[in-house]
PDB file of C-alpha atoms in Angstrom:
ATOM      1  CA  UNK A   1     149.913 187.516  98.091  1.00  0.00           C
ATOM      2  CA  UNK A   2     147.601 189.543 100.324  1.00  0.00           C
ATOM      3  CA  UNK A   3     144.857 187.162 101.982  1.00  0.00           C
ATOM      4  CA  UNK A   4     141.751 187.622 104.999  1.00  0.00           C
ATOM      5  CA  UNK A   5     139.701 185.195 106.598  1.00  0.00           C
ATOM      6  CA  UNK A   6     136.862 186.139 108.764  1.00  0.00           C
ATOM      7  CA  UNK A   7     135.614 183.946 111.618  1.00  0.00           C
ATOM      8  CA  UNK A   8     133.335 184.099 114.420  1.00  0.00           C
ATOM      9  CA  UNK A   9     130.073 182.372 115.932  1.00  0.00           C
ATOM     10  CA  UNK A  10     127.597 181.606 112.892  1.00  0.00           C
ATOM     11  CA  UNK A  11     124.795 182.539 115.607  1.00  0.00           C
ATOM     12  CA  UNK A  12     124.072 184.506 118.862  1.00  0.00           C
ATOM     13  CA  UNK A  13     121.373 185.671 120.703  1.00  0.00           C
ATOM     14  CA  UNK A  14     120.367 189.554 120.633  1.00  0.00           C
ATOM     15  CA  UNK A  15     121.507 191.540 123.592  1.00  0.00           C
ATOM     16  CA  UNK A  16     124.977 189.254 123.651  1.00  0.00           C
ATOM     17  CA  UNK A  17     128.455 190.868 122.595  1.00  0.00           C
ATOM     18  CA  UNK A  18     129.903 189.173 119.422  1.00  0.00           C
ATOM     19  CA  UNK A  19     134.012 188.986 118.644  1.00  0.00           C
ATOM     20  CA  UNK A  20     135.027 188.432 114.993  1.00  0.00           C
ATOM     21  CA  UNK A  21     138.444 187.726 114.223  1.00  0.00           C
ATOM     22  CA  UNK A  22     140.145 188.235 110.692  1.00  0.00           C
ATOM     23  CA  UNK A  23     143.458 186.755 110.218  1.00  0.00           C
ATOM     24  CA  UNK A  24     145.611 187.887 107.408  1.00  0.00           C
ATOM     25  CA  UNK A  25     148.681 187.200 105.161  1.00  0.00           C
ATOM     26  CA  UNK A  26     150.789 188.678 102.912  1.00  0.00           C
ATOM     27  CA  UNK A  27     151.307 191.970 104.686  1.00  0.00           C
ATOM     28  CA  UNK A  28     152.157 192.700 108.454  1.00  0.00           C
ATOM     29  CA  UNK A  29     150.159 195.729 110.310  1.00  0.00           C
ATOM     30  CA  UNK A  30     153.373 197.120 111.615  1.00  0.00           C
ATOM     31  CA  UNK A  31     153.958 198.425 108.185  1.00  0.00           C
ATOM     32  CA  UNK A  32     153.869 202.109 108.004  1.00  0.00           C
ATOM     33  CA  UNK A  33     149.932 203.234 106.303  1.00  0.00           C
ATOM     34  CA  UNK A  34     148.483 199.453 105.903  1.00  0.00           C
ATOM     35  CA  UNK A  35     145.044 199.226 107.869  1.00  0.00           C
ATOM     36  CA  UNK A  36     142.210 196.216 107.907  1.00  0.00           C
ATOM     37  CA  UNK A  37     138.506 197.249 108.053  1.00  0.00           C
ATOM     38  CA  UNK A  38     135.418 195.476 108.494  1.00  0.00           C
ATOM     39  CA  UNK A  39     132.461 195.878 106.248  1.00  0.00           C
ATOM     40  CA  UNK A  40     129.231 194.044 106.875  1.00  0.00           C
ATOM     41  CA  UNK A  41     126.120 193.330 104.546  1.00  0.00           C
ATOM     42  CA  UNK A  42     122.721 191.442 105.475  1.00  0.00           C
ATOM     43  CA  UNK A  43     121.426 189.335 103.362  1.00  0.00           C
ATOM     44  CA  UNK A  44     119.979 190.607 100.040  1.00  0.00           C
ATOM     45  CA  UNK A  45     121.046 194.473 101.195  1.00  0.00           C
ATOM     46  CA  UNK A  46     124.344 197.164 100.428  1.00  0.00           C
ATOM     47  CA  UNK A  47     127.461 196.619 101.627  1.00  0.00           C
ATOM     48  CA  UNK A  48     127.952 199.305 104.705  1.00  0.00           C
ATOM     49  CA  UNK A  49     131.663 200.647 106.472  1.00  0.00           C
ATOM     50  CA  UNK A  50     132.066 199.473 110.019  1.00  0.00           C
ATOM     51  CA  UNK A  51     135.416 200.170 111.421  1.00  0.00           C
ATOM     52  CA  UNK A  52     139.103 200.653 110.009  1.00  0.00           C
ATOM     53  CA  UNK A  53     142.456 200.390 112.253  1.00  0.00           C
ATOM     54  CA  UNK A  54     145.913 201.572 110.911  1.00  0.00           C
ATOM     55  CA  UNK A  55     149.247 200.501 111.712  1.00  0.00           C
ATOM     56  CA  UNK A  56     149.902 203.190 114.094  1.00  0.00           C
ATOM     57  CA  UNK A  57     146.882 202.039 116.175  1.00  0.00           C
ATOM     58  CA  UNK A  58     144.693 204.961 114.884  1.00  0.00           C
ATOM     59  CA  UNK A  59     140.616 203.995 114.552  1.00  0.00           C
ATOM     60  CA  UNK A  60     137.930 204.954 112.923  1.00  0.00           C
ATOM     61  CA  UNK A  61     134.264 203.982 112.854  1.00  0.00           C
ATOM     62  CA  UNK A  62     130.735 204.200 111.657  1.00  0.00           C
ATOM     63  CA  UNK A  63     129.136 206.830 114.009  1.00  0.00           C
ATOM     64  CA  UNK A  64     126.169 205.427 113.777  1.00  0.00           C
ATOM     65  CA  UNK A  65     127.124 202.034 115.304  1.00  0.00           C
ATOM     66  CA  UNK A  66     130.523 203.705 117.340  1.00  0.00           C
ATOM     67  CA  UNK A  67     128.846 203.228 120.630  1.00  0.00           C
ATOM     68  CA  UNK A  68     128.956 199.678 120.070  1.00  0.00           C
ATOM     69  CA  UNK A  69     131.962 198.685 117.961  1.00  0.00           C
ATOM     70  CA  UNK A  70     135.779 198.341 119.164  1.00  0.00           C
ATOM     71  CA  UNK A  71     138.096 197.635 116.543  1.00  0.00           C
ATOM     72  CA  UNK A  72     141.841 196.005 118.181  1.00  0.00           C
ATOM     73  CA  UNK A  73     144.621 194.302 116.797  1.00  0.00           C
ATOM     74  CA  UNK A  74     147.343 191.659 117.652  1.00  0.00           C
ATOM     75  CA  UNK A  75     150.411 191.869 115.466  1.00  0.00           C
ATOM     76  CA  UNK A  76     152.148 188.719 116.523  1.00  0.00           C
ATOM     77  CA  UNK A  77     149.446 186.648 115.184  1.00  0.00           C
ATOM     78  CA  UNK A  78     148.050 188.556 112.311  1.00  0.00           C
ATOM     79  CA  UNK A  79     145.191 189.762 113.536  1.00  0.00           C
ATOM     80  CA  UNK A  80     142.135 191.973 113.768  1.00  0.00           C
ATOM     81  CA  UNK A  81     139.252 191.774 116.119  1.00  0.00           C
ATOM     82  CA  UNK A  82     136.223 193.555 115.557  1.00  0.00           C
ATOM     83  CA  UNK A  83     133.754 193.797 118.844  1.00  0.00           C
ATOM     84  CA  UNK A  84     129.683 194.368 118.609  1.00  0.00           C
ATOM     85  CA  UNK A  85     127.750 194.874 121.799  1.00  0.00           C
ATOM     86  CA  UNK A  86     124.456 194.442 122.170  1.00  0.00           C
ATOM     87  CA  UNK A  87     123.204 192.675 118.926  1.00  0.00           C
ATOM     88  CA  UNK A  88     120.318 192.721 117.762  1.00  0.00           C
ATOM     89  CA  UNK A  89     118.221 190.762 114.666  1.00  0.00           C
ATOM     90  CA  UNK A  90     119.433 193.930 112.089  1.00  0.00           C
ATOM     91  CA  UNK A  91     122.845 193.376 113.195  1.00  0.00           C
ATOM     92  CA  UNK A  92     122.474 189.784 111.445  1.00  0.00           C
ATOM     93  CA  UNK A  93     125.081 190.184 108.199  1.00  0.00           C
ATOM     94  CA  UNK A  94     127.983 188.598 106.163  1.00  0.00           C
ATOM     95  CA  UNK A  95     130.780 190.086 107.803  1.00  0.00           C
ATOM     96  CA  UNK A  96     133.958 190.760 106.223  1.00  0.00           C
ATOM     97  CA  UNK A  97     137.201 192.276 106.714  1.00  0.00           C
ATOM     98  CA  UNK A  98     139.847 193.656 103.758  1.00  0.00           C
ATOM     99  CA  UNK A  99     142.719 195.550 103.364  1.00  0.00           C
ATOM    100  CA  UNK A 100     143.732 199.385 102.126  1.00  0.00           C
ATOM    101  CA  UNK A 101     146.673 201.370 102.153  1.00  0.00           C
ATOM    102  CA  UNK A 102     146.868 204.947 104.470  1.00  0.00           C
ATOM    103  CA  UNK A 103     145.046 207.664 102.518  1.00  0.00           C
ATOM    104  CA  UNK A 104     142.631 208.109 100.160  1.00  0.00           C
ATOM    105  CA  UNK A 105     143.133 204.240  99.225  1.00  0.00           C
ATOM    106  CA  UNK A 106     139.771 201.843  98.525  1.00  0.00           C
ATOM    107  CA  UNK A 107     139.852 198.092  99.826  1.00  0.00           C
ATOM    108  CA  UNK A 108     141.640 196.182  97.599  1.00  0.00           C
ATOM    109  CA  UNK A 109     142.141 192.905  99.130  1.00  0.00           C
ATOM    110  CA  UNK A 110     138.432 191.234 101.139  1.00  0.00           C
ATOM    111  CA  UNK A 111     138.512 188.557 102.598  1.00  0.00           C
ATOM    112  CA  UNK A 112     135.048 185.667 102.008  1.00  0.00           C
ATOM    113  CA  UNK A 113     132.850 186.742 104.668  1.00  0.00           C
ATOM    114  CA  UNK A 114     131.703 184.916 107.623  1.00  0.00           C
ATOM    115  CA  UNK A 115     127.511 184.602 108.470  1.00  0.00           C
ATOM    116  CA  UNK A 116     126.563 186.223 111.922  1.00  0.00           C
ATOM    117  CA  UNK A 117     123.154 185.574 112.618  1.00  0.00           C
ATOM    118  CA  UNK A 118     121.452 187.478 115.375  1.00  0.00           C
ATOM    119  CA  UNK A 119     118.543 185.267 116.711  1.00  0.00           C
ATOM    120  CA  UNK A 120     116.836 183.946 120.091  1.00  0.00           C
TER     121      UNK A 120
ATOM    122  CA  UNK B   1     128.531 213.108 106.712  1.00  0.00           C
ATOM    123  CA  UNK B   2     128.542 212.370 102.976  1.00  0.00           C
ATOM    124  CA  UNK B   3     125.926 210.088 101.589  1.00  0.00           C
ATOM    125  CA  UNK B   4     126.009 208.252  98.127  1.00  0.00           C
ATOM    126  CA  UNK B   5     123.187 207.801  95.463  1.00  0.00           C
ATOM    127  CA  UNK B   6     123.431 205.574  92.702  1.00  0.00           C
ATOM    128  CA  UNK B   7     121.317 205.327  89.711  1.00  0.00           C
ATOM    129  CA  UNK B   8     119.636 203.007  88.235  1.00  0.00           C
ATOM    130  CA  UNK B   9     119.139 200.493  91.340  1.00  0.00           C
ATOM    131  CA  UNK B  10     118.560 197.762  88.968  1.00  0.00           C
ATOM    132  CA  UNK B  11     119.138 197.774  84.812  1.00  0.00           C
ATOM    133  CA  UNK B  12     118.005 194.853  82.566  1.00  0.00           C
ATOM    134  CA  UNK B  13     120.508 194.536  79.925  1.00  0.00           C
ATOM    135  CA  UNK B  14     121.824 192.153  76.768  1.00  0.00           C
ATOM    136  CA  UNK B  15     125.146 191.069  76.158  1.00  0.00           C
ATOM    137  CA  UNK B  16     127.012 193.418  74.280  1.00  0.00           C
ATOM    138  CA  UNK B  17     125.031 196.515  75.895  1.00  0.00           C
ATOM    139  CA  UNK B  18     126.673 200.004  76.842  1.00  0.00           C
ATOM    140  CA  UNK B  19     125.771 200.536  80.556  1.00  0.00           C
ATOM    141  CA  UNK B  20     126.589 203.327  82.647  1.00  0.00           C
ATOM    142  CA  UNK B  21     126.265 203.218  86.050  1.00  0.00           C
ATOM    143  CA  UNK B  22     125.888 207.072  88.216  1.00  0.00           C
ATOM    144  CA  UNK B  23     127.184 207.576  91.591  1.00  0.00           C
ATOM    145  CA  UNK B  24     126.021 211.097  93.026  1.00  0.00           C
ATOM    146  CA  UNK B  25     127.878 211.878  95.952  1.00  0.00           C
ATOM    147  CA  UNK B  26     126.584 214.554  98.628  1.00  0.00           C
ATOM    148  CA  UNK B  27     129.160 216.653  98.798  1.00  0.00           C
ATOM    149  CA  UNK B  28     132.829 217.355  96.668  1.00  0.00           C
ATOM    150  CA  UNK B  29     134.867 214.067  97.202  1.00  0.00           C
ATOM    151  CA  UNK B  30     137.313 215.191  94.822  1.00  0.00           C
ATOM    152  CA  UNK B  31     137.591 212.220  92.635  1.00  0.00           C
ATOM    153  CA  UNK B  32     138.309 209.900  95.599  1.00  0.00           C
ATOM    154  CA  UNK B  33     135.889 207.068  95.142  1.00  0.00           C
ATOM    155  CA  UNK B  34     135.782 203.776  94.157  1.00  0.00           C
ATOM    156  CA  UNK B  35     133.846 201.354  92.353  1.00  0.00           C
ATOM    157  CA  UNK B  36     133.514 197.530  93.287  1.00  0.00           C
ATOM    158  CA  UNK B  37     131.492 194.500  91.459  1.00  0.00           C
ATOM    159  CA  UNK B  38     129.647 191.675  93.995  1.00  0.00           C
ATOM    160  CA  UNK B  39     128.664 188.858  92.484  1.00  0.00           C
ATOM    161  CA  UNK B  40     125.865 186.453  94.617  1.00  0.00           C
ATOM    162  CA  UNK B  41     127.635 184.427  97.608  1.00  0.00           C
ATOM    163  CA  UNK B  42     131.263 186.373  97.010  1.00  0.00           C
ATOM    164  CA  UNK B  43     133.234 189.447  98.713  1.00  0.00           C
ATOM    165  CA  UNK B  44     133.333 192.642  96.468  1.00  0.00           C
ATOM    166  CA  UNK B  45     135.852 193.356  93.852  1.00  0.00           C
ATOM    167  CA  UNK B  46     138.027 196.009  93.520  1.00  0.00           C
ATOM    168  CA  UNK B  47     137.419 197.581  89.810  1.00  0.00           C
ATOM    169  CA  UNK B  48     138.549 201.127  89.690  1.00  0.00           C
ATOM    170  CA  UNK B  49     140.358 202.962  92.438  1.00  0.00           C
ATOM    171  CA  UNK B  50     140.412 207.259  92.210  1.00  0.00           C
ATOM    172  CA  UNK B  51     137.658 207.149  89.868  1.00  0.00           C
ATOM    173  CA  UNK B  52     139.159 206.366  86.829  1.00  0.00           C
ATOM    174  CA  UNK B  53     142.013 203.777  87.373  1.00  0.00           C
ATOM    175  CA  UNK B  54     141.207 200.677  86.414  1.00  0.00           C
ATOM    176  CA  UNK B  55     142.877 198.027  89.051  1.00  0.00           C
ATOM    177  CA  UNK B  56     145.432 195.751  88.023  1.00  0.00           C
ATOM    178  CA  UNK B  57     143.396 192.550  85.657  1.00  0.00           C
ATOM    179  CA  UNK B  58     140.001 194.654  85.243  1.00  0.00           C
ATOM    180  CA  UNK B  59     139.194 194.300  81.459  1.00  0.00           C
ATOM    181  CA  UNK B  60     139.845 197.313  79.575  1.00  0.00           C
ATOM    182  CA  UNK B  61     135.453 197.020  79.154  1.00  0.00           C
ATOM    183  CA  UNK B  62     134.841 198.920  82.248  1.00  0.00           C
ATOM    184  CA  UNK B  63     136.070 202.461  82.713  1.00  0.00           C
ATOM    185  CA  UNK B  64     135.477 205.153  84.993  1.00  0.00           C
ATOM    186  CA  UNK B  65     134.941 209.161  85.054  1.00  0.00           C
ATOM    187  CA  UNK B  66     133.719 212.044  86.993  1.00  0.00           C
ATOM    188  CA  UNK B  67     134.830 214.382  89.936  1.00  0.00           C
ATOM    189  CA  UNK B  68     133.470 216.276  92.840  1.00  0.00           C
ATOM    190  CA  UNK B  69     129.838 215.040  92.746  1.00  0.00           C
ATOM    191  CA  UNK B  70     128.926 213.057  90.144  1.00  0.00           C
ATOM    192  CA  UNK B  71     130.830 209.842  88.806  1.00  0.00           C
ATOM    193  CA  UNK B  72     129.781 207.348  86.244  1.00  0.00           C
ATOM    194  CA  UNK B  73     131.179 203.624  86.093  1.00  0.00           C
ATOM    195  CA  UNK B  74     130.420 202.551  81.770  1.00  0.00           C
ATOM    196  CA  UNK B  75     130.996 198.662  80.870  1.00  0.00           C
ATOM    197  CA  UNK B  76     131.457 199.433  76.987  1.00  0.00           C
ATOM    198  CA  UNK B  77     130.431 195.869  76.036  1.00  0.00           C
ATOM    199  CA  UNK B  78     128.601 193.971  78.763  1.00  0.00           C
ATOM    200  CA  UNK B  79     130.168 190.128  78.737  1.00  0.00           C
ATOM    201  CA  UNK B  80     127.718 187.162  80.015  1.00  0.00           C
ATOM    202  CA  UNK B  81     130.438 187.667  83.515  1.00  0.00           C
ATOM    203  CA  UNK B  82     129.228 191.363  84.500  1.00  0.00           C
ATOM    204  CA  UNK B  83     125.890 190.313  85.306  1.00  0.00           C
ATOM    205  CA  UNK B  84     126.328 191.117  89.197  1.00  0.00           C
ATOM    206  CA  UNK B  85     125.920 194.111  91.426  1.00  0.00           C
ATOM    207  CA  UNK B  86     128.423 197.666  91.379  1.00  0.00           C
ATOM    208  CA  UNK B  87     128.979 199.859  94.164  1.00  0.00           C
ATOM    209  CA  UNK B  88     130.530 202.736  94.491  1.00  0.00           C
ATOM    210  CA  UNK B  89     132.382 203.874  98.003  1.00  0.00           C
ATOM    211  CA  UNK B  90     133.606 207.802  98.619  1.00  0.00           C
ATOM    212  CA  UNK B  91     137.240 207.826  99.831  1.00  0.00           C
ATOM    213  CA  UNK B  92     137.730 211.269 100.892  1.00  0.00           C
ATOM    214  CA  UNK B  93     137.140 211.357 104.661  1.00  0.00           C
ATOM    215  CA  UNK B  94     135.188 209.415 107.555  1.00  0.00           C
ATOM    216  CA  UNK B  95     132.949 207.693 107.137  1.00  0.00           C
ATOM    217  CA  UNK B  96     133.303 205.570 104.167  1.00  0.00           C
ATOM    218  CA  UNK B  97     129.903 204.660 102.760  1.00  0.00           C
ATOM    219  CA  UNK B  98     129.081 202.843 100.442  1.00  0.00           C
ATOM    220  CA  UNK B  99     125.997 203.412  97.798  1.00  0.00           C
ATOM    221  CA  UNK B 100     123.020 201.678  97.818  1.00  0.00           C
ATOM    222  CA  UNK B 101     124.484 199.223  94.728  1.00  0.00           C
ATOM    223  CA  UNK B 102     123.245 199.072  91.639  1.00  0.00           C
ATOM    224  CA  UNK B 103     122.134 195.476  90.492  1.00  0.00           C
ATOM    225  CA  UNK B 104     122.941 194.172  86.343  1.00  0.00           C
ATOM    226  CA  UNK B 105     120.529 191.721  85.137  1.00  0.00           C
ATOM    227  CA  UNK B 106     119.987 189.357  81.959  1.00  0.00           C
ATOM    228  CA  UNK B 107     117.557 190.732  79.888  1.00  0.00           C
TER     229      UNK B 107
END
């Protein structure tokens, strides 16, 4: 059984760098074609594509937000850590992470979000 | 990149309504796209993967067509647990955007 949990700070002050961290079970990211992505949605608005990392290390991310994103991950514990520089209010959004397959694969698995909110 | 429309944002419905929901995409994206339901305070759910496969569970209510541009997601009776909101995400290459949702209501 395939499970992600998001966590992170709940709130942080614009200009700062924010770390989220999902951990996962159920499948291991050494497996040939399984990757973790994050997806993020403020309140009330559409879900929107951040970042994906494969097994083989290879990334890919929202160009619009690339400058500022760095996607990593850390096998031995079952992780994924998702990196955001310079936040700002907008950047406030559930955050979560979920799982897909190599390809032309959607995310199947999500994980329940965690609540970043961007505030001085 | 390739951007997604959906239409209508929001649709008023009864129980026991057809709906169909329409995804334009901006370009051909083969029939790699995907729809998901959201209901308030939970992560999305897969429904149908390569437009038309229903996922594993999905009641056989909710189907999926289209290719290349245009794809429509169709709830054939609409149950008291569809009320929520349906997007649909393009699959075919970077980015992955999602559309802008498309949000069921009671009527």
């Amino acid at each position: 059984q395939i499970t992600l949990k998001e966590s992170g700070p709940t709130l942080v002050k614009p200009t700062q760098t924010v770390t989220l961290t999902c951990t996962f079970s159920g499948f291991s990211l050494t497996t040939n074609k399984v990757a973790v992505g994050w997806i993020r949605q403020p309140p009330g608005k559409a879900l929107e594509w951040l970042a994906v990392i494969y097994s083989d290390d290879e990334k890919n991310y929202n160009p619009s937000l690339k400058s500022r994103l760095t996607i990593t991950k850390d096998t031995s514990k079952n992780q994924v850590v998702l990196i955001m520089t310079n936040v700002d209010p907008v950047d406030s959004a559930t955050y979560y992470c979920a799982h897909r397959q190599r390809g032309y694969s959607p995310f199947d698995k999500w994980g329940q979000g965690t609540l970043v909110t961007v505030s001085s | 990149d390739i951007q997604l429309t959906q239409s209508p944002s929001f649709l008023s419905a009864s129980v026991g309504d057809r709906v169909t929901i329409t995804c334009r995409a901006s370009q051909d994206i083969s029939s790699y796209l995907a729809w998901y339901q959201q209901k308030p305070g939970k992560a999305p759910n897969l429904l149908i993967n390569a437009a038309s496969t229903l996922q594993t569970g999905v009641p056989s209510r909710f189907s999926g067509s289209g290719s290349g541009t245009e794809f429509t997601l169709t709830i054939s009776s609409l149950q008291p647990e569809d009320f929520a909101t349906y997007y649909c995400q393009q699959l075919n290459r970077y980015p992955l955007p999602f559309g802008p949702g498309t949000k069921v209501d009671i009527k």
